[in-house]
Amino acid sequence: MTYTRRELMVAAAAREIRDGDIVFVGMRLPLLGFAVAKETHAPGAIGIFENGVIRDWPALHSIFTMSDPANIAGALSCGGLNEVMYLLQSGRVDLGFIGGAEIDRFGNLNTHWVEDQGKRTRLPGSGGAADIAVMARQSIIIMNHERRRFVDKVRYITSPGFGSGGDWRQRHGLSGGGPRRAITSLGIFSFDEDTGEMMLSAKHPGVAADEIEKETGWPLRIAEDLTETAPPSADELHAVRKYDPKGVWTS
Amino acid sequence: MSKALSLRDAIAAYVRDGMSIAMGCALESSIPFAASHEIIRQRRKDLTLIGPISDIQFDQLIGAGCVKKIQASWVGNVAAGLGHNFRRAAEHGQPVPLAIEEHSNFTIGLALQAAAMGLPFLPTRSIKGSDIAKESHFARVRCPFSGEELLAVAAIQPDLAIIHVQRADDQGNAHLWGNYGVVREAALAAKKVILTCEELVDHSVIVSDPNRTVIPGFAVTSVVHEPNGSFPSPTQGYARRDDAFYFEYHQATRTVEGFHKWLDKYVFGVKNHREFLELLGPERRAALRPEGELFAPPVSFNY
C-alpha cells in the first residue's frame, strides 16, 4: 500500500501512545496520531485538550481547532484550561505532543521569533506548549525537518527540552521528564539518556542518512543501531484515512 | 433594573481608551467578535488586551490601531498560521508600537485566577527553564514548607472582561456550556464584565439549572443580546465555526492595504453586527446553524 510521509509521521506518533496513557493531544498530526492509537493498540488512552476538553474517543468529524463544536459534542468532560493544566502540574499526564518553528540539538523549541539574514519574524508564541514541555511526564516533538528549523541553538526557548544538556532539567527543577522522541518529516530521533542530545534512531523509508545530516544545523549523532521507520500497517492507514478522509492534514 | 443594553451603548459606556480588556477567554470558541468590531468602530485606543489564544480577534484590534499592549500566550490565526497585523506591530511598530507581555496558557490562567481569588500571585511549576519565565511578571519563590523552588505568577486584574455566552437573564446571570477555557477566572478577576449572549432568557430558566450558571449576575455590568455574536468563531449549540472566514482573513490581511480594505468592508462598512451578518449573505449564515438536535436528558433538581 502506498502512503504519504505525513501518514507515516501520524503512525509513528500513534506508536508512542501506550494503552491507558493520559495524553495532551494538540491538533493536526498528533490529534490524528491519537485517533490511530485509539483505533489500533491503545483503546484505553485518554485525550486532553488545553481548552478544558477531555475525550475518551476522538471526534470523527474533521476539526480545525480544539474548540470546534464537533470536539465538544461527545466529549468525556468539558471544564476549564486551568483544570487540565492541574493534571499536567500534578504529574498525571503521561505524554504531550508539541512542535515548534525551531529546534536545537537538545530538543529545545522556539515558537516566539526567528531571524533570517537580519530580518526578524515574530511568531505567535507558546500557547500551552511551554506548559506541556515543562510538566508532562514525557513529550513527543513533531515537526518538519528543514535546515532553517534545525539550528545549533534556538534563539528563544519557548518549550524547553534538555536545555544545555546533561542534568539541566533536574538542576532547573523541571518536573516533567522532557522529550522522549522527535518525529520529523525525515526520521525519528531519540534523546541520549546522559547528555540529552538528539540522536537519529530511525530514518524514514527512502530517506538517506546524509540527507538528514544536510537538513540538520549541527553535527548529527546517529545511533549505532539505526533502523528504518516501519511503514504504516494496513490498520494504521485505515485509521488515518478514517479520520482524515480528504487528506487535509496528511496529503 | 435590567442590565440589558445595545452593544453600541455597552461599548460606549464601559470601554475607555487605555483600559485593559480580557477577551477570547474560552479559547477558539465563543470569541466576542461582535464586541471587538464595535470597539474598532468606536475607535478606542491604547488598550491592553488579555487572553490566552485570541485567534484573529487580537490581530484585528492590533491592526486597527486600538492596542498598545498584549498580555497573551499566543496571537495569530489558529487554522491558518501567523497573524499579519501582530507581526507588523511586533516587528515594525506598525500601526503603533506594541508591548508584549509573554505568557503560557497556564500562566495567563493563573494570573487571572489569582486576581479572581483576591491574591497578588499564584505559584506554579510551569514554564521553568523557558525564556518566558525571565519576564518581570514572574518571580522565583520558595515553598515555605518544602523549600521547593516555584515560579510566582503576578495577578492580572482586567478593567473589563467581555464574554460571549449561550444564554443569560437581564441581570447577567449566565449559562454556558462546552469548554470554559479561562472564562470563569476572567469573569471573576475583572472589575467589570460585559456579556454578549445568544439568547436573553427569563430568570426562571437560569435557576432551573444552577450548575450551568457559570457567571453570577452580580459580577456582570451589562448584558447584550447579540445572536451569532461570536462569528466566525463557534458557539456550542448555536453556531458552527466559519473556517473559510479565517483563511480569507489570512489572505486578505497580508498587506496593510489589504487589511484596511477588509476592515472597511466588514467593520466600518456596517453599522452594527446585524448588518455584518446580512453582509455575509443567506448561504453563509445558513451554513452556521448546527444540523439536527443533540440534547442531553434533563436532570432532576427535585427534593
mmCIF file with all atom_site columns, C-alpha atoms in Angstrom, chain A residues 22 31 35 43 48 63 82 90 96 106 113 143 153-154 164 181 188 201 210-211 220 246:
data_model
loop_
_atom_site.group_PDB
_atom_site.id
_atom_site.type_symbol
_atom_site.label_atom_id
_atom_site.label_alt_id
_atom_site.label_comp_id
_atom_site.label_asym_id
_atom_site.label_entity_id
_atom_site.label_seq_id
_atom_site.pdbx_PDB_ins_code
_atom_site.Cartn_x
_atom_site.Cartn_y
_atom_site.Cartn_z
_atom_site.occupancy
_atom_site.B_iso_or_equiv
_atom_site.pdbx_formal_charge
_atom_site.auth_seq_id
_atom_site.auth_comp_id
_atom_site.auth_asym_id
_atom_site.auth_atom_id
_atom_site.pdbx_PDB_model_num
ATOM 1  C CA . ILE A 1 22  ? -3.279  10.275 29.508 1.00 0.00 ? 22  ILE A CA 1
ATOM 2  C CA . LEU A 1 31  ? -4.556  14.515 17.050 1.00 0.00 ? 31  LEU A CA 1
ATOM 3  C CA . ALA A 1 35  ? -7.077  8.652  16.767 1.00 0.00 ? 35  ALA A CA 1
ATOM 4  C CA . PRO A 1 43  ? -8.167  1.941  23.009 1.00 0.00 ? 43  PRO A CA 1
ATOM 5  C CA . ILE A 1 48  ? -6.794  16.098 26.819 1.00 0.00 ? 48  ILE A CA 1
ATOM 6  C CA . ILE A 1 63  ? -11.785 19.939 13.045 1.00 0.00 ? 63  ILE A CA 1
ATOM 7  C CA . ASN A 1 82  ? -6.592  25.620 34.453 1.00 0.00 ? 82  ASN A CA 1
ATOM 8  C CA . SER A 1 90  ? 0.278   17.131 39.353 1.00 0.00 ? 90  SER A CA 1
ATOM 9  C CA . GLY A 1 96  ? 2.237   15.600 25.469 1.00 0.00 ? 96  GLY A CA 1
ATOM 10 C CA . PHE A 1 106 ? 18.850  19.321 22.989 1.00 0.00 ? 106 PHE A CA 1
ATOM 11 C CA . TRP A 1 113 ? 10.646  34.684 16.880 1.00 0.00 ? 113 TRP A CA 1
ATOM 12 C CA . MET A 1 143 ? 7.888   18.892 13.066 1.00 0.00 ? 143 MET A CA 1
ATOM 13 C CA . LYS A 1 153 ? 20.927  26.794 19.336 1.00 0.00 ? 153 LYS A CA 1
ATOM 14 C CA . VAL A 1 154 ? 17.390  28.129 19.338 1.00 0.00 ? 154 VAL A CA 1
ATOM 15 C CA . SER A 1 164 ? 22.099  22.893 27.624 1.00 0.00 ? 164 SER A CA 1
ATOM 16 C CA . ARG A 1 181 ? 11.221  11.327 20.811 1.00 0.00 ? 181 ARG A CA 1
ATOM 17 C CA . ILE A 1 188 ? 12.744  9.559  14.230 1.00 0.00 ? 188 ILE A CA 1
ATOM 18 C CA . SER A 1 201 ? 17.382  6.378  15.673 1.00 0.00 ? 201 SER A CA 1
ATOM 19 C CA . ASP A 1 210 ? 23.226  12.133 4.620  1.00 0.00 ? 210 ASP A CA 1
ATOM 20 C CA . GLU A 1 211 ? 20.065  13.939 3.537  1.00 0.00 ? 211 GLU A CA 1
ATOM 21 C CA . LEU A 1 220 ? 24.221  14.912 13.899 1.00 0.00 ? 220 LEU A CA 1
ATOM 22 C CA . LYS A 1 246 ? -9.797  14.109 2.401  1.00 0.00 ? 246 LYS A CA 1
#
